[in-house]
Coordinates of C-alpha atoms and ligand atoms in Angstrom, one line a residue:
M98 CA 0.0 0.0 0.0
Q99 CA 1.1 3.6 -0.6
K100 CA 2.4 5.6 2.3
R101 CA 1.5 9.1 3.4
K102 CA 3.2 11.6 5.7
L103 CA 1.3 13.2 8.5
G104 CA 2.0 16.8 7.8
K105 CA 5.5 18.2 8.2
S106 CA 6.3 15.9 11.1
G107 CA 7.8 13.2 8.8
L108 CA 5.7 10.5 10.4
E109 CA 5.0 8.1 7.6
V110 CA 2.1 5.7 7.7
S111 CA 0.1 3.6 5.3
A112 CA -2.4 5.6 3.3
I113 CA -5.2 3.8 5.1
G114 CA -4.9 2.8 8.7
L115 CA -7.0 0.5 10.8
G116 CA -9.4 1.9 13.4
C117 CA -9.3 -0.8 16.2
M118 CA -12.1 0.5 18.5
G119 CA -14.8 -1.8 17.1
L120 CA -12.6 -4.9 17.6
N121 CA -14.1 -5.0 21.1
Y122 CA -15.9 -1.7 21.9
H123 CA -18.8 0.5 20.8
R124 CA -19.6 -1.6 17.7
G125 CA -21.9 -4.3 19.2
P126 CA -21.1 -7.6 20.8
A127 CA -17.3 -8.1 20.8
P128 CA -16.3 -10.8 18.3
D129 CA -13.9 -13.6 19.3
R130 CA -10.7 -12.0 20.7
K131 CA -8.3 -14.4 18.9
E132 CA -10.0 -13.7 15.6
M133 CA -9.6 -9.9 16.1
I134 CA -5.9 -10.4 16.9
A135 CA -5.6 -12.4 13.7
L136 CA -7.4 -9.5 11.9
V137 CA -4.9 -6.9 13.1
R138 CA -2.0 -9.2 12.0
A139 CA -3.7 -9.7 8.6
A140 CA -3.7 -5.9 8.2
V141 CA 0.0 -5.8 8.9
E142 CA 0.6 -8.5 6.2
R143 CA -1.4 -6.3 3.8
G144 CA 0.8 -3.3 4.4
V145 CA -1.2 -1.4 7.0
T146 CA 1.2 0.3 9.3
F147 CA -1.1 2.7 11.2
F148 CA -3.3 1.4 14.1
D149 CA -5.7 3.5 16.2
T150 CA -6.8 2.7 19.8
A151 CA -7.5 4.6 23.0
E152 CA -7.3 4.2 26.8
V153 CA -11.1 4.6 27.0
Y154 CA -11.9 1.8 24.5
G155 CA -12.9 -1.0 26.8
P156 CA -11.6 0.9 28.8
F157 CA -8.1 -0.6 28.6
T158 CA -8.9 -3.9 26.9
N159 CA -8.7 -2.4 23.3
E160 CA -5.1 -1.2 24.0
E161 CA -4.3 -4.7 25.4
L162 CA -5.7 -6.4 22.3
V163 CA -3.7 -4.1 20.0
G164 CA -0.6 -4.5 22.1
E165 CA -0.8 -8.3 22.0
A166 CA -1.6 -8.4 18.3
L167 CA 1.4 -6.2 17.3
A168 CA 3.8 -7.5 19.9
S169 CA 5.9 -9.4 17.4
V170 CA 5.7 -6.9 14.6
K171 CA 6.8 -3.6 15.9
K172 CA 9.2 -2.5 13.0
G173 CA 7.6 0.2 10.9
I174 CA 4.3 0.0 12.8
V175 CA 2.8 3.2 14.2
I176 CA 0.3 2.8 17.1
A177 CA -1.7 5.8 18.0
T178 CA -3.5 5.9 21.4
K179 CA -5.4 8.6 23.3
F180 CA -5.7 10.0 26.8
G181 CA -8.1 12.5 28.3
F182 CA -10.6 10.8 30.6
D183 CA -10.8 10.2 34.4
L184 CA -10.4 6.4 34.2
G185 CA -8.0 5.8 37.1
P186 CA -9.0 3.9 40.2
G187 CA -12.4 5.4 41.3
G188 CA -12.5 7.5 38.2
T189 CA -15.6 9.2 37.0
G190 CA -15.0 8.9 33.2
A191 CA -15.3 12.7 32.9
P192 CA -12.7 14.6 30.8
N193 CA -9.4 14.7 32.6
S194 CA -6.3 16.0 30.9
R195 CA -4.4 17.2 34.0
P196 CA -0.7 16.7 33.5
E197 CA -0.4 14.1 36.3
R198 CA -3.2 12.1 34.7
I199 CA -1.5 12.3 31.2
R200 CA 1.7 11.1 32.7
Q201 CA -0.1 8.1 34.4
V202 CA -1.9 7.2 31.2
A203 CA 1.4 7.2 29.3
E204 CA 3.0 4.8 31.8
D205 CA -0.1 2.5 31.7
S206 CA -0.5 2.6 27.9
L207 CA 3.2 1.8 27.3
K208 CA 2.6 -1.4 29.3
R209 CA -0.7 -2.3 27.7
L210 CA 0.7 -1.6 24.2
R211 CA 4.0 -3.4 25.0
V212 CA 6.0 -0.6 23.5
E213 CA 9.0 1.5 24.6
A214 CA 7.3 4.7 23.3
V215 CA 3.8 5.7 22.3
D216 CA 4.2 6.6 18.6
L217 CA 1.3 9.1 18.6
F218 CA -0.4 10.3 21.7
Y219 CA -3.7 12.2 21.2
Q220 CA -5.7 14.2 23.6
H221 CA -9.1 12.4 23.0
R222 CA -11.3 15.5 23.9
V223 CA -10.3 19.0 24.9
D224 CA -10.7 19.4 28.7
P225 CA -12.3 22.7 29.5
N226 CA -10.7 22.6 32.9
V227 CA -7.1 22.4 31.8
P228 CA -5.4 25.0 29.6
I229 CA -4.3 23.3 26.3
E230 CA -0.8 24.8 27.0
D231 CA -0.5 22.6 30.1
V232 CA -1.6 19.6 28.1
A233 CA 0.9 20.3 25.3
G234 CA 3.6 21.0 28.0
A235 CA 3.0 17.6 29.6
V236 CA 3.2 15.8 26.3
K237 CA 6.4 17.8 25.5
E238 CA 8.0 16.4 28.6
L239 CA 7.0 12.9 27.8
I240 CA 8.5 13.3 24.3
A241 CA 11.8 14.7 25.9
Q242 CA 11.8 11.6 28.1
G243 CA 11.4 9.3 25.1
K244 CA 8.1 7.9 26.3
V245 CA 6.1 9.5 23.5
R246 CA 7.1 10.2 19.9
H247 CA 4.3 12.5 18.5
F248 CA 1.5 14.7 19.9
G249 CA -2.0 14.7 18.5
L250 CA -5.4 16.2 19.2
S251 CA -8.9 14.8 18.6
E252 CA -12.0 16.9 17.9
A253 CA -10.2 20.1 18.9
G254 CA -11.2 23.5 17.4
A255 CA -8.8 25.5 15.2
S256 CA -7.8 28.0 18.0
T257 CA -6.9 25.2 20.4
I258 CA -4.8 23.5 17.7
L259 CA -2.9 26.8 17.2
R260 CA -2.3 27.3 20.9
A261 CA -1.2 23.7 21.4
H262 CA 1.1 23.7 18.4
A263 CA 2.9 26.8 19.8
V264 CA 4.0 24.8 22.8
Q265 CA 4.6 21.3 21.2
P266 CA 4.2 20.8 17.5
V267 CA 1.1 18.7 16.7
T268 CA 1.7 15.9 14.3
A269 CA -1.9 14.9 13.6
V270 CA -5.5 16.0 14.4
Q271 CA -8.0 13.3 14.4
S272 CA -11.7 14.3 14.0
E273 CA -14.8 12.9 12.3
Y274 CA -14.8 13.6 8.6
S275 CA -16.6 11.9 5.8
L276 CA -19.1 12.7 3.1
W277 CA -21.8 13.2 5.7
W278 CA -19.8 15.2 8.2
R279 CA -17.7 17.9 6.6
E280 CA -17.3 20.5 9.3
P281 CA -13.5 20.2 9.5
E282 CA -13.4 21.8 6.0
A283 CA -14.4 25.2 7.6
E284 CA -11.5 25.8 10.0
V285 CA -9.7 22.7 11.1
L286 CA -8.3 21.5 7.7
P287 CA -7.2 25.1 6.8
A288 CA -5.4 25.3 10.2
C289 CA -3.7 21.9 9.6
D290 CA -2.7 23.0 6.1
E291 CA -1.1 26.2 7.4
L292 CA 0.7 24.5 10.3
G293 CA 1.8 21.4 8.5
I294 CA -0.3 19.0 10.6
G295 CA -1.6 15.7 9.3
F296 CA -5.3 14.9 9.5
V297 CA -6.8 11.6 10.5
P298 CA -10.6 11.2 9.7
F299 CA -12.3 9.0 12.2
S300 CA -15.5 7.1 11.3
P301 CA -14.6 7.7 7.7
L302 CA -17.4 5.3 6.6
G303 CA -20.0 7.2 8.6
R304 CA -19.8 4.5 11.3
G305 CA -20.9 2.0 8.5
F306 CA -23.7 4.0 7.0
L307 CA -21.9 5.1 3.9
T308 CA -21.1 1.5 2.9
G309 CA -24.7 0.9 1.8
K310 CA -25.2 -2.0 4.2
M311 CA -27.7 -0.2 6.5
D312 CA -31.3 0.8 6.2
E313 CA -34.2 1.6 8.5
T314 CA -34.5 -2.1 9.6
T315 CA -30.9 -2.1 10.9
T316 CA -30.6 -2.7 14.6
F317 CA -27.5 -2.3 16.9
G318 CA -26.8 -4.6 19.8
G319 CA -24.6 -4.9 22.9
N320 CA -22.5 -1.8 23.7
D321 CA -23.0 -0.3 20.3
N322 CA -23.0 3.5 20.7
R323 CA -24.9 4.0 17.5
T324 CA -28.1 3.3 19.5
T325 CA -27.6 6.7 21.1
L326 CA -26.7 8.7 17.9
P327 CA -29.5 10.7 16.2
R328 CA -28.2 9.7 12.7
F329 CA -28.9 6.0 13.4
T330 CA -32.6 6.2 14.2
P331 CA -34.7 4.3 11.7
E332 CA -36.1 7.6 10.4
A333 CA -32.6 9.0 9.7
L334 CA -31.3 5.8 8.3
K335 CA -34.1 5.9 5.8
A336 CA -34.0 9.6 5.0
N337 CA -30.2 9.6 4.4
Q338 CA -30.2 6.8 1.7
P339 CA -29.7 9.3 -1.1
L340 CA -26.1 9.7 0.0
V341 CA -25.6 6.0 -0.3
H342 CA -27.2 6.0 -3.8
L343 CA -24.7 8.7 -4.9
L344 CA -21.8 6.5 -3.7
E345 CA -23.3 3.5 -5.5
D346 CA -23.6 5.5 -8.7
I347 CA -20.0 6.7 -8.6
G348 CA -18.9 3.2 -7.6
R349 CA -20.5 1.6 -10.6
K350 CA -18.5 4.0 -12.9
K351 CA -15.3 3.4 -11.1
K352 CA -15.9 -0.4 -10.5
A353 CA -15.7 0.2 -6.8
T354 CA -18.0 -0.3 -3.7
P355 CA -19.6 2.6 -1.9
A356 CA -17.2 2.1 1.0
Q357 CA -14.2 2.4 -1.4
I358 CA -15.6 5.6 -2.9
A359 CA -16.2 7.1 0.6
L360 CA -12.5 6.4 1.5
A361 CA -11.1 7.4 -1.9
W362 CA -13.0 10.7 -1.6
L363 CA -11.2 11.4 1.7
L364 CA -7.8 10.5 0.3
A365 CA -8.4 12.8 -2.7
Q366 CA -9.0 15.9 -0.4
K367 CA -5.4 16.3 0.8
P368 CA -2.2 14.2 0.5
W369 CA -1.7 14.5 4.3
I370 CA -5.1 12.9 5.1
V371 CA -5.1 9.3 6.4
P372 CA -8.5 7.7 7.2
I373 CA -8.8 4.9 9.7
P374 CA -11.8 2.8 8.8
G375 CA -12.7 0.1 11.3
T376 CA -13.9 -3.5 10.6
T377 CA -14.1 -6.8 12.3
K378 CA -14.1 -8.7 8.9
L379 CA -11.2 -9.8 6.8
H380 CA -13.0 -9.4 3.4
R381 CA -14.0 -5.8 4.4
L382 CA -10.5 -5.1 5.5
D383 CA -9.4 -6.0 1.9
E384 CA -12.2 -4.0 0.4
N385 CA -11.3 -0.9 2.5
I386 CA -7.6 -1.2 1.8
G387 CA -8.5 -1.4 -1.9
A388 CA -9.7 2.2 -1.8
A389 CA -6.1 3.4 -1.7
A390 CA -5.8 2.3 -5.4
I391 CA -8.9 4.2 -6.6
E392 CA -8.2 7.6 -8.1
L393 CA -11.0 10.1 -8.3
T394 CA -10.5 12.7 -11.1
E395 CA -11.2 16.4 -10.8
Q396 CA -14.4 15.7 -12.7
D397 CA -15.4 12.9 -10.3
L398 CA -14.8 15.2 -7.4
R399 CA -16.8 18.0 -8.9
A400 CA -19.7 15.6 -9.7
I401 CA -19.6 14.3 -6.1
A402 CA -19.5 17.9 -4.7
E403 CA -22.4 19.0 -6.8
A404 CA -24.6 16.0 -5.9
V405 CA -23.8 16.2 -2.2
S406 CA -24.7 19.9 -2.1
K407 CA -28.2 18.9 -3.0
I408 CA -28.5 16.3 -0.2
S409 CA -29.4 17.4 3.3
V410 CA -28.5 15.0 6.1
L411 CA -31.1 14.2 8.7
G412 CA -30.0 13.8 12.4
D413 CA -27.2 15.3 14.5
R414 CA -24.0 13.2 14.6
Y415 CA -23.9 13.3 18.4
P416 CA -26.7 13.7 21.1
A417 CA -26.6 17.1 22.8
T418 CA -24.8 15.6 25.9
Q419 CA -21.8 14.7 23.8
A420 CA -21.9 17.4 21.2
G421 CA -20.6 20.0 23.6
M422 CA -17.3 18.0 24.0
T423 CA -16.3 18.6 20.4
G424 CA -14.9 21.6 18.5
R425 CA -13.6 23.3 21.7
Ligands
LIG795 N1 -11.2 10.1 18.2 C1 -12.5 9.8 18.4 O1 -13.2 10.4 19.2 C2 -13.0 8.6 17.6 C3 -14.4 8.4 17.6 C4 -14.9 7.3 16.8 C5 -14.0 6.4 16.2 N2 -12.6 6.7 16.3 C6 -11.7 5.8 15.6 O2 -12.1 5.7 14.2 C7 -12.2 4.3 13.9 C8 -13.2 4.0 12.9 O3 -14.5 4.6 13.3 P1 -15.9 3.9 13.4 O4 -15.7 2.4 13.7 O5 -16.7 4.7 14.3 O6 -16.5 4.1 11.9 P2 -16.2 3.6 10.4 O7 -14.8 3.1 10.3 O8 -16.7 4.7 9.6 O9 -17.2 2.4 10.3 C9 -17.0 1.2 10.9 C10 -18.3 0.3 10.8 O10 -18.5 0.1 9.4 C11 -18.6 -1.3 9.1 N3 -17.7 -1.5 7.9 C12 -16.4 -1.3 7.8 N4 -16.0 -1.5 6.5 C13 -17.1 -1.9 5.8 C14 -17.4 -2.3 4.5 N5 -16.4 -2.3 3.6 N6 -18.6 -2.6 4.1 C15 -19.7 -2.6 5.0 N7 -19.5 -2.2 6.3 C16 -18.2 -1.9 6.7 C17 -18.0 -2.0 10.4 O11 -18.7 -3.2 10.7 P3 -17.9 -4.6 10.5 O12 -17.0 -4.7 11.7 O13 -19.1 -5.5 10.6 O14 -17.2 -4.6 9.2 C18 -18.2 -1.0 11.5 O15 -19.5 -1.2 12.1 C19 -12.4 3.6 15.2 O16 -12.0 2.2 15.2 C20 -11.6 4.4 16.2 O17 -10.2 3.9 16.1 C21 -12.2 7.7 17.0

C-alpha cells in the first residue's frame, strides 16, 4: 500500500490505517478476541502500518488487544492511542487532561501496548478545565523523556490547535470527517494545512452507514454507541439513503464499492489525510484497503461535490450531551 506523511512531522504511515475501536468496543457484541488479533495481524501482512486505539476503548482492553496483536511486529508500525478521561481507580469517566493524569496514562499505555514509546499520543477530547498549553507541555515532557514520539489532538477546534502547536508541534489532528460530516473543512483543515499538521478522519465510513449496508431495519446490539446517535434512528437511516445512492452511482462507474468511494474521496482531499476505517471482517479489510488504489479525477470530485450539495443529512452526529465536547 502507498504511504503518506502526516503533515510536516515526517511521520510516515500507510495511506489507510485500521481503526481498532470496534474490535471490542462500541460496535456491538465483541467478536472472538483471537480472531480480532488475527485480523490486526492480517492488516500488517497487507501493508497497513497505522493502528488506532485509546485508553477509553474498553476501557483498557482495546489497547491490550492491539498490544498483543502487534507485539511481534513492531518494526515500521505506528500505534496511536489517546488520553483524556478520568479512568484511574475510582475515576468518573469525565474529561481529565491534568498533567499528572496524562503522565499516568502514558505509563499504563506503554505497558498495555507493550512498546517503549507511544508513537502518537492524542488528547481524546479537549478538557475545558485544563489549559491546552498545560496539556501540550505535559506531552512535550513525555517526548523529551522518550516515552512519546508524536503529539495529537482529537476533535479540537482551530484556535486550540494553534495554541497547542505553539507549545509542542502537533503531528496529527483526528476528527470525524466523511461525506456526511464535513465541518472540518471550515476551519480545522485550513489550520492543519497552514501549520503542516496531518489529519486523520475517524468514522470515515460514517460508522458504517456510507457502505450501503444499512437501512431503516438495521438494529444495533450490545455496547454499540450507534443506538444513542441521532443519525442512526430508523427515520434518519431511511432519509439519508440518497447519500448511499450517490456513492453507489459513482462506484458503478469506477468499479468500486460505496465504502471504497467514501474512502477514496477522503484520500483525494489532501495528500496528508489518512483515514482509519474500522472493521471486524477480513473481506471488508481487503475492500477498504483497496480504496487506496482508486483515483477520483477532478471531474469525479466535482460531480460528487455537486450531488452532495443537493442532499441534506437528517440527524445530528452526536446527542446534545456529547456534542458539547467537540470543537472546543
Ligand atoms: N477520536 C475519536 O473520538 C473517535 C471516535 C470514533 C472512532 N474513532 C476511531 O475511528 C475508527 C473508525 O471509526 P468507526 O468504527 O466509528 O467508523 P467507520 O470506520 O466509519 O465504520 C465502521 C463500521 O462500518 C462497518 N464496515 C467497515 N467496513 C465496511 C465495509 N467495507 N462494508 C460494510 N461495512 C463496513 C464496520 O462493521 P464490521 O465490523 O461488521 O465490518 C463498522 O461497524 C475507530 O475504530 C476508532 O479507532 C475515533
